[in-house]
Coordinates of C-alpha atoms in Angstrom, one line a residue:
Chain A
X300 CA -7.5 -10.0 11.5
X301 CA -9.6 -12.8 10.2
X302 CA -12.7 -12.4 8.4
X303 CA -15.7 -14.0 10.6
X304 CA -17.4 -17.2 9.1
X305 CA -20.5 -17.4 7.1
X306 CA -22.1 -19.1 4.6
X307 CA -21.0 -18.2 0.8
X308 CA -23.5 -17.3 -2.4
X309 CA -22.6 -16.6 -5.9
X310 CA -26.2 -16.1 -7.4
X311 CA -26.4 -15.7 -11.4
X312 CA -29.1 -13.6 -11.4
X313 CA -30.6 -10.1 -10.0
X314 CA -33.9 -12.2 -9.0
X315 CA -31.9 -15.2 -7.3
X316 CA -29.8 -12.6 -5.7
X317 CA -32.8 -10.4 -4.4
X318 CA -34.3 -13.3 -3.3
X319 CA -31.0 -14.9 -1.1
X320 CA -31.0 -11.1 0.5
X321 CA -34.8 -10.9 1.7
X322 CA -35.1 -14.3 2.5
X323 CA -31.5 -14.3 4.7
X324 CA -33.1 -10.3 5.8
X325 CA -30.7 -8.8 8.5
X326 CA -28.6 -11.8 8.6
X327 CA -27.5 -11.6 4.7
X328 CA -24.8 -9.0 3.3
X329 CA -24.3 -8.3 -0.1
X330 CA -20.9 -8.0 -1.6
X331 CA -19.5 -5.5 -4.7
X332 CA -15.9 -4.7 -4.6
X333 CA -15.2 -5.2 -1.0
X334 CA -13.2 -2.5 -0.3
X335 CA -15.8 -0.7 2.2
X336 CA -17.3 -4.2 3.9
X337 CA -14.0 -6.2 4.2
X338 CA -13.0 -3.9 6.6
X339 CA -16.6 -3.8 8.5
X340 CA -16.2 -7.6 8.3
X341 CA -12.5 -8.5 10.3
X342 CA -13.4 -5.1 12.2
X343 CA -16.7 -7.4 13.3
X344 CA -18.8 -4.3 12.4
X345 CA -21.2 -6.3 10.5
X346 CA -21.6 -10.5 11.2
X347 CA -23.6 -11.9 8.3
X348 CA -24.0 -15.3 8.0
X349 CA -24.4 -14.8 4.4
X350 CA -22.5 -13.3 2.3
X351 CA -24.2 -12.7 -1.3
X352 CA -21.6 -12.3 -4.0
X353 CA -22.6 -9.7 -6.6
X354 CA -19.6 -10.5 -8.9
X355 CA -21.6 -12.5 -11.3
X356 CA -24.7 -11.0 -11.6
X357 CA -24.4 -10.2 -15.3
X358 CA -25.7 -7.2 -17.4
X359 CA -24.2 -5.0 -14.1
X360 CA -20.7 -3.9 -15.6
X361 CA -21.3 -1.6 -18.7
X362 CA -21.2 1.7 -20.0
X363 CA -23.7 3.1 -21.8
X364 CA -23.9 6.4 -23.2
X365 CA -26.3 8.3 -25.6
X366 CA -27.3 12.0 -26.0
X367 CA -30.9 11.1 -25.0
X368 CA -31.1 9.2 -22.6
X369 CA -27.4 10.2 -20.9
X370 CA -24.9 7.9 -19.2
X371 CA -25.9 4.2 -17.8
X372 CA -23.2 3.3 -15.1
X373 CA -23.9 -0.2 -13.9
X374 CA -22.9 -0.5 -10.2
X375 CA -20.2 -3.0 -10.7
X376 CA -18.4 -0.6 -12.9
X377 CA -15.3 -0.1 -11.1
X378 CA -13.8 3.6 -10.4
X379 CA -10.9 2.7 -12.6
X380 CA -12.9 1.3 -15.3
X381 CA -15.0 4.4 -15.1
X382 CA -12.3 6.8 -15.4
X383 CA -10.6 4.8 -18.1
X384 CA -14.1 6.0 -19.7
X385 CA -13.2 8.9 -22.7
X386 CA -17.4 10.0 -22.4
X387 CA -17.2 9.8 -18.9
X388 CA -13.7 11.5 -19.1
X389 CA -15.2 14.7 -21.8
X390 CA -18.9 15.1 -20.5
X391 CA -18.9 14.2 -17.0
X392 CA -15.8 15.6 -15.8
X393 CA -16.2 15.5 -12.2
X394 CA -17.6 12.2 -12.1
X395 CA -14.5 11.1 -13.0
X396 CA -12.2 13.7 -10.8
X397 CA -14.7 12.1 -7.9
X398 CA -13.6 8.7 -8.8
X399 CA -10.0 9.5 -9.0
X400 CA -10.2 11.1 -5.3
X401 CA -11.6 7.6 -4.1
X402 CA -8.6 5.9 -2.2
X403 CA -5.7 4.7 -3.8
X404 CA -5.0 3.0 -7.4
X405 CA -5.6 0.1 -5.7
X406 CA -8.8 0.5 -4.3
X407 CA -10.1 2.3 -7.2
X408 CA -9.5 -1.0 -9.1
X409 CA -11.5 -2.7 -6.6
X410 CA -14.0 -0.5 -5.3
X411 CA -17.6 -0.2 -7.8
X412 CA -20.1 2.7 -8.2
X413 CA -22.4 0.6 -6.8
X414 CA -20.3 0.0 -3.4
X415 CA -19.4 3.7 -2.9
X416 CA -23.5 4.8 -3.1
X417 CA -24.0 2.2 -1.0
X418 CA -21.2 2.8 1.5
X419 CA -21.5 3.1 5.4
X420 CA -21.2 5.8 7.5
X421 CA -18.1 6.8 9.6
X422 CA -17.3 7.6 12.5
X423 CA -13.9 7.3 14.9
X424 CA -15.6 5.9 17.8
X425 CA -17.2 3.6 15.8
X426 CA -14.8 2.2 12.9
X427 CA -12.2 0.4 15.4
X428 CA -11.5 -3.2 16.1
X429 CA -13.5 -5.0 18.6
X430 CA -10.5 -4.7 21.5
X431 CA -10.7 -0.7 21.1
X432 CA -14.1 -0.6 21.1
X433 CA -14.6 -2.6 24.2
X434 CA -13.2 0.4 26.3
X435 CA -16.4 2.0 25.7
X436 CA -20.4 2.0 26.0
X437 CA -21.9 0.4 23.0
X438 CA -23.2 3.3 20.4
X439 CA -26.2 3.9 18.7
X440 CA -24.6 2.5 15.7
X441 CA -23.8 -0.4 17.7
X442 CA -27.4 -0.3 18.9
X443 CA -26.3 0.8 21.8
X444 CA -28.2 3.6 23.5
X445 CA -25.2 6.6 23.6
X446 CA -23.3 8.7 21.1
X447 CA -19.2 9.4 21.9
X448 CA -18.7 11.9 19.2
X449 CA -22.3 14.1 20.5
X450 CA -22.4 13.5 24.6
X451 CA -26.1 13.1 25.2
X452 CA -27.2 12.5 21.9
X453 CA -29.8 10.6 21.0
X454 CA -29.7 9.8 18.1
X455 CA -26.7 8.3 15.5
X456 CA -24.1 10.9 14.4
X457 CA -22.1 8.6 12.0
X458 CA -20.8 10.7 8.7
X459 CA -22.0 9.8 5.1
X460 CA -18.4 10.3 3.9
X461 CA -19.2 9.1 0.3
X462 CA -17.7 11.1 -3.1
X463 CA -19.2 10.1 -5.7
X464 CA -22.6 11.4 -3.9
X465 CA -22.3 14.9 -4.0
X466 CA -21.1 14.4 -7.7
X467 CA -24.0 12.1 -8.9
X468 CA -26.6 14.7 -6.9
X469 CA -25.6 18.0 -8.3
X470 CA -25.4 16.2 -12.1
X471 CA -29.0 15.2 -11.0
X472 CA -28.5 11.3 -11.0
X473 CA -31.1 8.3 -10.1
X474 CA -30.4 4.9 -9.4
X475 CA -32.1 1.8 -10.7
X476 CA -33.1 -0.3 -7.8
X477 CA -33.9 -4.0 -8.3
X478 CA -36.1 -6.4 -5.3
X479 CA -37.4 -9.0 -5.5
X480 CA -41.0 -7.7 -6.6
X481 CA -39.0 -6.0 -10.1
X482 CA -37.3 -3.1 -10.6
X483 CA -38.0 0.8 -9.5
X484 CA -35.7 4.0 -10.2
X485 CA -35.6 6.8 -7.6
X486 CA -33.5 9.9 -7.7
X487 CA -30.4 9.6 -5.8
X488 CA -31.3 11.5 -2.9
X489 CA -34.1 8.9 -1.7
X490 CA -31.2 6.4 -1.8
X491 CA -30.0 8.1 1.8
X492 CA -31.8 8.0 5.3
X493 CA -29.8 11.0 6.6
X494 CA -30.0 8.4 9.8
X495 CA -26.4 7.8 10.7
X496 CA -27.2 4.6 12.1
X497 CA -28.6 3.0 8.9
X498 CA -28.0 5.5 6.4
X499 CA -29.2 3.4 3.4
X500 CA -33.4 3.7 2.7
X501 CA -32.9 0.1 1.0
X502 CA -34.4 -2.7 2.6
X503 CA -33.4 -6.4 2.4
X504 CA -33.8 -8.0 -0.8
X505 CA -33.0 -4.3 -2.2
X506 CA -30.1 -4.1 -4.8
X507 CA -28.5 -0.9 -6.6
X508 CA -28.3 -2.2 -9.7
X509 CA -27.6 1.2 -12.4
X510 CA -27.2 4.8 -11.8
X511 CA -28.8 7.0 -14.7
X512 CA -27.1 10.5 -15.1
X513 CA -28.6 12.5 -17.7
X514 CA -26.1 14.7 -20.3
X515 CA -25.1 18.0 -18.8
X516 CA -26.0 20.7 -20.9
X517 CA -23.7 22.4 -23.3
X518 CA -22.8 25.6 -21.2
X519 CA -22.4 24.1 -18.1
X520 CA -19.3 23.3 -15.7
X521 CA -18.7 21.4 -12.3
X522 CA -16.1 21.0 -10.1
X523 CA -15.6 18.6 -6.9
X524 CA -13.1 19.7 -4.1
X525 CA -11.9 16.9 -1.5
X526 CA -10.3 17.9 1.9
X527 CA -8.7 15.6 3.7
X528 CA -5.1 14.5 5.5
X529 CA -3.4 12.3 3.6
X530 CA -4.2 12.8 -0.1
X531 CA -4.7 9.4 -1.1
X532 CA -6.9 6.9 1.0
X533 CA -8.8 9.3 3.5
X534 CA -12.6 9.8 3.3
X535 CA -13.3 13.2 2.3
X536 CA -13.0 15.5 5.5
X537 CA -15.5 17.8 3.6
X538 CA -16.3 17.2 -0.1
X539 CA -18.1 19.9 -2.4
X540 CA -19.8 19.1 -5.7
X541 CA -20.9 22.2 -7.7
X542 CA -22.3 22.3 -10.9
X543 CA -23.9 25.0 -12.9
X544 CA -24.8 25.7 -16.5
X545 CA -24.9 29.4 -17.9
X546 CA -27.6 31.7 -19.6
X547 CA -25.5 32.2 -23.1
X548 CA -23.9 35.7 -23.2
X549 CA -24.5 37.5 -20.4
X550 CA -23.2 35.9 -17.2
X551 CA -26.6 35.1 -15.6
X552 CA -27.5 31.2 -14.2
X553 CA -29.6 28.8 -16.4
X554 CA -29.2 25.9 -13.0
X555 CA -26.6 25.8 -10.4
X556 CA -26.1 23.2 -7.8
X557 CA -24.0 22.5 -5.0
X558 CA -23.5 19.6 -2.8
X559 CA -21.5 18.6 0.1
X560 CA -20.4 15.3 1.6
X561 CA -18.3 14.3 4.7
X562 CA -20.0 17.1 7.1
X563 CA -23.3 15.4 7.5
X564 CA -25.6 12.2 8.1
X565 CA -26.2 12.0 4.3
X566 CA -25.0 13.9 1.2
X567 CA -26.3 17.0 1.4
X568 CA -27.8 19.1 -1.5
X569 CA -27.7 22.6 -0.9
X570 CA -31.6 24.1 -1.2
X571 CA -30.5 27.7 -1.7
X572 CA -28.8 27.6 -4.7
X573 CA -31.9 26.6 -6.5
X574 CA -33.4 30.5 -6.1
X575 CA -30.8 31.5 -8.3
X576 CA -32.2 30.1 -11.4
X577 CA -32.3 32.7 -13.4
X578 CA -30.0 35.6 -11.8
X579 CA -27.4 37.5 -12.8
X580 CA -23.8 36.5 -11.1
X581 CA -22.8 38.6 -9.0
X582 CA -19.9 38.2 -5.7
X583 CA -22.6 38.5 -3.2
X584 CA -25.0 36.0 -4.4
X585 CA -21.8 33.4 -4.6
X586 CA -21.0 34.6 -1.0
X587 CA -24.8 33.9 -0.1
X588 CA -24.6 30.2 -1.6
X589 CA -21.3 30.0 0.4
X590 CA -22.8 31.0 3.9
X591 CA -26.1 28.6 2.9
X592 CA -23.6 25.5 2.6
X593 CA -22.3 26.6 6.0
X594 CA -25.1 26.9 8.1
X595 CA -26.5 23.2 6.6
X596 CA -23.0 21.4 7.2
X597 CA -23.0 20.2 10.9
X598 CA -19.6 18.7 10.8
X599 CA -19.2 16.6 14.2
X600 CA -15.8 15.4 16.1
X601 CA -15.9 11.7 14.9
X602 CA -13.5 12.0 12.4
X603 CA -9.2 12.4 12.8
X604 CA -6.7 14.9 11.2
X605 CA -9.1 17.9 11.8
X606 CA -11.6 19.7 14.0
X607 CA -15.2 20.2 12.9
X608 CA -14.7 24.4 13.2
X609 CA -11.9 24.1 10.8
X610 CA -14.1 21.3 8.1
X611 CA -17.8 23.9 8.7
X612 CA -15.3 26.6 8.5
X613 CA -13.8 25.0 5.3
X614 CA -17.0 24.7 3.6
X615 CA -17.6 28.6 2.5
X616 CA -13.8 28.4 0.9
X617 CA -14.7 25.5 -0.6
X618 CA -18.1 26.5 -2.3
X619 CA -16.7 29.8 -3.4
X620 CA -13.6 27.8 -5.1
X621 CA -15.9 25.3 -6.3
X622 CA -18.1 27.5 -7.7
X623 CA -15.2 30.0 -9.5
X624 CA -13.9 26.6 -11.0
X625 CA -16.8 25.6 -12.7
X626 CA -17.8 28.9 -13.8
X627 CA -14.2 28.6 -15.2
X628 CA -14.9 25.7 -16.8
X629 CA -18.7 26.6 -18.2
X630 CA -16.9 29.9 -19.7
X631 CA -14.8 27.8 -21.0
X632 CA -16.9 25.5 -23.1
X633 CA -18.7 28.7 -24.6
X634 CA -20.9 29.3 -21.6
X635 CA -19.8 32.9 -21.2
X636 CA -19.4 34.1 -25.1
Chain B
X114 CA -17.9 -25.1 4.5
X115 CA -15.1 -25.3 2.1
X116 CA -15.2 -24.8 -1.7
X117 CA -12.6 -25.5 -4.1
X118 CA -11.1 -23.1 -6.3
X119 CA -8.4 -23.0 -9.0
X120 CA -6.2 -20.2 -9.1
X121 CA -3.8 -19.0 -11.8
X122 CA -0.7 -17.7 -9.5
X123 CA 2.5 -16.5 -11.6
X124 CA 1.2 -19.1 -14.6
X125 CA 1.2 -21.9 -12.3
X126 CA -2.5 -23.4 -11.9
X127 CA -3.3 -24.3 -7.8
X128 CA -6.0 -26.5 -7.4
X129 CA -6.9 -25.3 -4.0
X130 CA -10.0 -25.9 -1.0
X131 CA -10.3 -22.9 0.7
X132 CA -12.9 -21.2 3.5
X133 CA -14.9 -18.9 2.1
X134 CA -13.4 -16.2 4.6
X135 CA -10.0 -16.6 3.7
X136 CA -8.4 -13.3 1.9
X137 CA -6.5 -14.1 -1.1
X138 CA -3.5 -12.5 0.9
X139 CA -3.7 -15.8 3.6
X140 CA -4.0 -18.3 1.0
X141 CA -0.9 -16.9 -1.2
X142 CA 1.1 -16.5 2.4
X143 CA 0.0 -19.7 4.0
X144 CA -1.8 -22.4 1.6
X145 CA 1.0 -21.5 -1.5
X146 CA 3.6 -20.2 0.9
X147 CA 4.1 -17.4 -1.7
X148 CA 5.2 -14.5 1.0
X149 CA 6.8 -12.3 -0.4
X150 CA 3.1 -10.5 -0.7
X151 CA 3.3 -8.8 3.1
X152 CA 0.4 -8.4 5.4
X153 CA 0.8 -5.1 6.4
X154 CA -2.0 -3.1 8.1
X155 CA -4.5 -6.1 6.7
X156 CA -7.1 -3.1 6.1
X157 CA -6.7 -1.9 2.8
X158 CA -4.4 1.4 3.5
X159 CA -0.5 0.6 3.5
X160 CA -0.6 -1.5 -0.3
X161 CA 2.1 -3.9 1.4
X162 CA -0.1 -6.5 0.2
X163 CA -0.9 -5.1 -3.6
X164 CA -1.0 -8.6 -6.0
X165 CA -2.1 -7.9 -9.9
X166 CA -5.2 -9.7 -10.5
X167 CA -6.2 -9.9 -14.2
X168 CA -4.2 -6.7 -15.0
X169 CA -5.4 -5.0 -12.2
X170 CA -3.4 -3.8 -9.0
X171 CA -5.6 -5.3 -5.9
X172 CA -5.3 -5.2 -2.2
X173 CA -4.9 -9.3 -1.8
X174 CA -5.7 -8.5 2.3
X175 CA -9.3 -7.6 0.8
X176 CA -10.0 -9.8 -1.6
X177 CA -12.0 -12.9 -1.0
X178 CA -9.9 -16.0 -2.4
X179 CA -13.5 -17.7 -3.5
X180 CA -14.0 -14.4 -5.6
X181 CA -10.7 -15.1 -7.5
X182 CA -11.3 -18.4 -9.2
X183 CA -9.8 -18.7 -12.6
X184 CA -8.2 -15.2 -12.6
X185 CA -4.8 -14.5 -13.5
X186 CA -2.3 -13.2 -10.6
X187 CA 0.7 -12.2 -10.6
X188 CA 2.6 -12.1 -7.4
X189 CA 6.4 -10.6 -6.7
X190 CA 7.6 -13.8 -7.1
X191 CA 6.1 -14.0 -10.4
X192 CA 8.1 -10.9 -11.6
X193 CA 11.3 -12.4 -12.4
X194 CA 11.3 -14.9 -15.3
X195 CA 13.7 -17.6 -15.7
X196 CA 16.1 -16.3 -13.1
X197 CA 16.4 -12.5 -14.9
X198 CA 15.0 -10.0 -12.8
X199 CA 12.5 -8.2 -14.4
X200 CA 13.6 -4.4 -15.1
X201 CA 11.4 -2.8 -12.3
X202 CA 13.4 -5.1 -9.9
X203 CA 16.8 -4.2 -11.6
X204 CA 16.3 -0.7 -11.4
X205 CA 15.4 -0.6 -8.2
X206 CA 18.6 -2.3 -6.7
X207 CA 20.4 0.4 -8.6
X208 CA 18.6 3.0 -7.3
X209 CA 19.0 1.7 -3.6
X210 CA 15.2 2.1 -3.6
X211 CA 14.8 -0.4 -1.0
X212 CA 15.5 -0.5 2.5
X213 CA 13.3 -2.5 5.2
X214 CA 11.7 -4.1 1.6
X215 CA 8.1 -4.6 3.2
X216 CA 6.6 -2.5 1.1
X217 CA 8.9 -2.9 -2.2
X218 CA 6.7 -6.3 -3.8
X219 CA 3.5 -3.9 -3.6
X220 CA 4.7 -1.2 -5.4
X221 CA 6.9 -2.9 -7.6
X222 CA 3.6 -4.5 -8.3
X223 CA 1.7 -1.3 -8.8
X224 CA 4.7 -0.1 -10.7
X225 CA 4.5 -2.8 -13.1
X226 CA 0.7 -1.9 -14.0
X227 CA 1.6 1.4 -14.3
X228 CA 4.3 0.7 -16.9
X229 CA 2.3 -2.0 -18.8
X230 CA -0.9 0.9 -19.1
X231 CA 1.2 3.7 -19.6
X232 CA 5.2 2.9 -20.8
X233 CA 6.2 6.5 -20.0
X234 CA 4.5 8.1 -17.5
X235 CA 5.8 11.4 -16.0
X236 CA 6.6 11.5 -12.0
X237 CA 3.5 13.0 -11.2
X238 CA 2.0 9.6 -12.8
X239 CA 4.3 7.8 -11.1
X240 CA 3.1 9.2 -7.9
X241 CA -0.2 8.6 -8.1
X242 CA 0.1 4.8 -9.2
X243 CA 1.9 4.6 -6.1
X244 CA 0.1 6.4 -3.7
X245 CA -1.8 4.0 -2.2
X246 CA 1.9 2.2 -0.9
X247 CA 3.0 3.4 2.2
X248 CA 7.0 3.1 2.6
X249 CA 8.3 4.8 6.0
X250 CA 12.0 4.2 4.9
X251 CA 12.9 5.6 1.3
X252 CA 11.1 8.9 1.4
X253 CA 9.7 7.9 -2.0
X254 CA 12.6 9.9 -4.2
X255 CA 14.4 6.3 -4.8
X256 CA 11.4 4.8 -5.5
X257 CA 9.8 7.5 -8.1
X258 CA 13.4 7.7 -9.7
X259 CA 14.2 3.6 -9.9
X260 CA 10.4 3.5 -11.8
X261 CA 11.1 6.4 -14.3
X262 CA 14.2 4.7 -14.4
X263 CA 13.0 1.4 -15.8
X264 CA 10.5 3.3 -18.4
X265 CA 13.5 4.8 -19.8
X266 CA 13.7 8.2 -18.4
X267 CA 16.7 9.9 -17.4
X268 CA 16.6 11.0 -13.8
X269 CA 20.1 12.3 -13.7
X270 CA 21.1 9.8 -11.1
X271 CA 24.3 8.1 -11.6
X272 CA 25.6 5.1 -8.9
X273 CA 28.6 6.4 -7.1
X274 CA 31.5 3.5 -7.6

């Protein structure tokens, strides 16, 4: 499959590159690690005739860490670079386990923080080559005017199918978003439309640029469970992200959190867990957070290996292992004594 | 409209002019007819294709050749130096760890990184490096053993004469 043709842009700056995007608008594309878009590209998902390269945009590919102000990831930060990260590694945990579920080796030496956020949505009757798809109607995503995976549907059913996401939302991330008028930073849950046609809220000229986590608190744990097919390279089939700190002493929750990926428009951060704030842990209220996930997970049949019953189905197992593994964890690092 | 680039392929420099759609994988295969890197499912999920690119293993069918210029790469016909076969590559003839051989340059290639980061990894290590190469013949045991193999690890296999 070759790549379609288009005009090429290496801009040395976040202004000149801002500035290429909003003045090319729809017809521009910008470019981080590739991994996502090359395959939109020879699939002839996307057709820009200008393809803005991000690779040397400097001051995007550092680290930063301090007690205060927390970690500074800048988006073309690769997964392997960030797990190769010992502060990422010891305070952010499941930032890193998130990275390490992304694809293969390979594509984790390719594929940028940046490039996951801003990754498209999925679907199966969507994400084929041009020859498959021309069996059928053209989809919303396609700006057509039908859905395959919903009959009837109106609207766009595509799948955020992200995992850093869920991560980055329960450790209560924002990103730093540059255009050409300066710079703004939002909390990462603005970042998404839940529209599964364009699920981004960026606009063109719009450019991730950082994503700000602040430092986990000392009694706290997380964990991120991935289910999916073949181990390495699938999208998450469902994803949880949980992460909760604990009241010293006597088992009761300072902040929990819980998000999921792969069974919606958009990462989805569970509401109910934030009543618990406060309460003493007990089976029932982890069941409770377990049956909240469900009902918000509308898992729909766009996806191969399994059916969405089995993946909404999944998602109570998942929360309540999710959840046992990071209290594990928060006990662990003296949440519990 | 073409640009020119220079890549760095197995130490050799290559003054090249390529598209700006090309992948990295077309211009090894057909400008530097390097090809023993194999196109397999040319979407980023089989590895056949995995080149090293400053250190790093990359999927050459999704890498843009203009993003390479000036980086170091090392294909599998880089691997061997001055006609010795590099130990990877010895190892894995004794193993038999090769059959159809499509997918032995990638993850000899992923091997290699893994060796060169870590020297002796365990064979859950060595399953992950190379879990992004798909090989339908070998079943994987030949591989995994011809690796731990070549970072000096017993894997109680002895060639039957």
């Amino acid at each position: 499959m070759k790549v379609p043709k288009f005009e090429y842009a290496q801009p040395k700056s976040i202004g000149e590159c801002c500035k290429l995007l909003e003045e090319h608008g729809a017809n521009a594309q910008a470019i981080a690690g590739g991994t996502n878009l090359m395959v939109a590209l020879k699939n002839r998902l996307k057709v820009p005739k200008m393809l803005v390269d991000l690779c040397c945009v400097p001051n995007l590919n550092g680290i930063r860490y301090s007690q205060k102000d927390g970690l500074n990831v800048g988006a073309l930060v690769t997964l392997r670079h960030l797990v190769a990260d010992p502060v990422v590694r010891e305070k952010y945990a499941i930032f890193a386990r998130a990275a390490l579920d992304v694809g293969s080796a390979q594509i984790q030496a390719m594929g940028t923080i940046g490039g996951n956020l801003c990754q498209d949505s999925c679907c199966l009757y969507y994400n084929r080559p041009p020859m498959w798809r021309q069996g059928l109607e053209a989809c919303h995503k396609l700006w057509g005017t039908v859905c395959h995976a919903v009959r009837r549907s109106k609207t766009c059913w595509a799948t955020y199918c992200g995992d850093l996401a869920p991560v980055l939302l329960v450790l209560g991330a924002r990103v730093k978003i540059a255009d050409p008028k300066g710079e703004k930073v939002i909390p990462l849950s603005e970042l998404y439309s839940g529209d599964g046609k364009v699920p981004h809220t960026l606009h063109p000229g719009q450019v991730v640029m950082e994503v700000q986590v602040p430092t986990p608190s000392a009694n706290s744990g997380g964990a991120y469970l991935k289910l999916r097919v073949r181990k390495t390279i699938d999208y998450p089939l469902l994803g949880v992200a949980v992460t909760l700190a604990l009241e010293g002493g006597d088992g009761t929750f300072r902040d929990v959190k819980v998000a999921l990926t792969g069974v919606g428009k958009a990462p989805l951060l569970i509401k109910a867990a934030d009543e618990l704030k406060g309460k003493k842990i007990t089976d029932e209220m982890i069941e409770g957070l377990a049956e909240a996930a469900y009902k918000q997970a509308h898992p729909v049949n766009n996806a191969s290996g399994l059916t969405p019953k089995y993946r909404r189905d999944m998602v109570r197992i998942y929360v309540k292992s999710a959840v046992d593994q990071s209290l594990e964890a928060a006990t662990r690092r003296g949440g519990g004594t | 409209m073409k640009t020119t680039i220079t890549l760095q392929v197995n130490g050799d420099v290559y003054e090249l002019s390529v598209e700006p759609n090309q992948t990295l994988l077309d211009v090894l295969r057909e400008e530097l007819a390097l090809t023993g890197t194999k196109k397999g499912c040319d979407s980023g999920a089989c590895g056949a294709c995995t080149v090293i690119v400053d250190g790093e293993p990359v999927l050459s069918c999704m890498t843009l050749a203009v993003r390479c210029q000036s980086k170091e790469i090392t294909t599998i016909e880089g691997l061997a130096r001055n006609g010795e076969l590099h130990p990877l590559q010895k190892s894995a003839i004794e193993h038999d760890a090769v059959q159809c051989g499509f997918c032995t340059a990638g993850w000899l290639l992923s091997a290699k990184v893994l060796l060169e980061n870590n020297p002796a990894p365990t064979r859950a290590e060595v399953r992950t490096a190379i879990a992004g190469n798909i090989c339908r013949c070998t079943g994987y045991k030949r591989i995994e053993d011809a690796i731990l193999a070549a970072a000096g690890k017993n894997t109680g296999w002895r060639k039957k004469m």
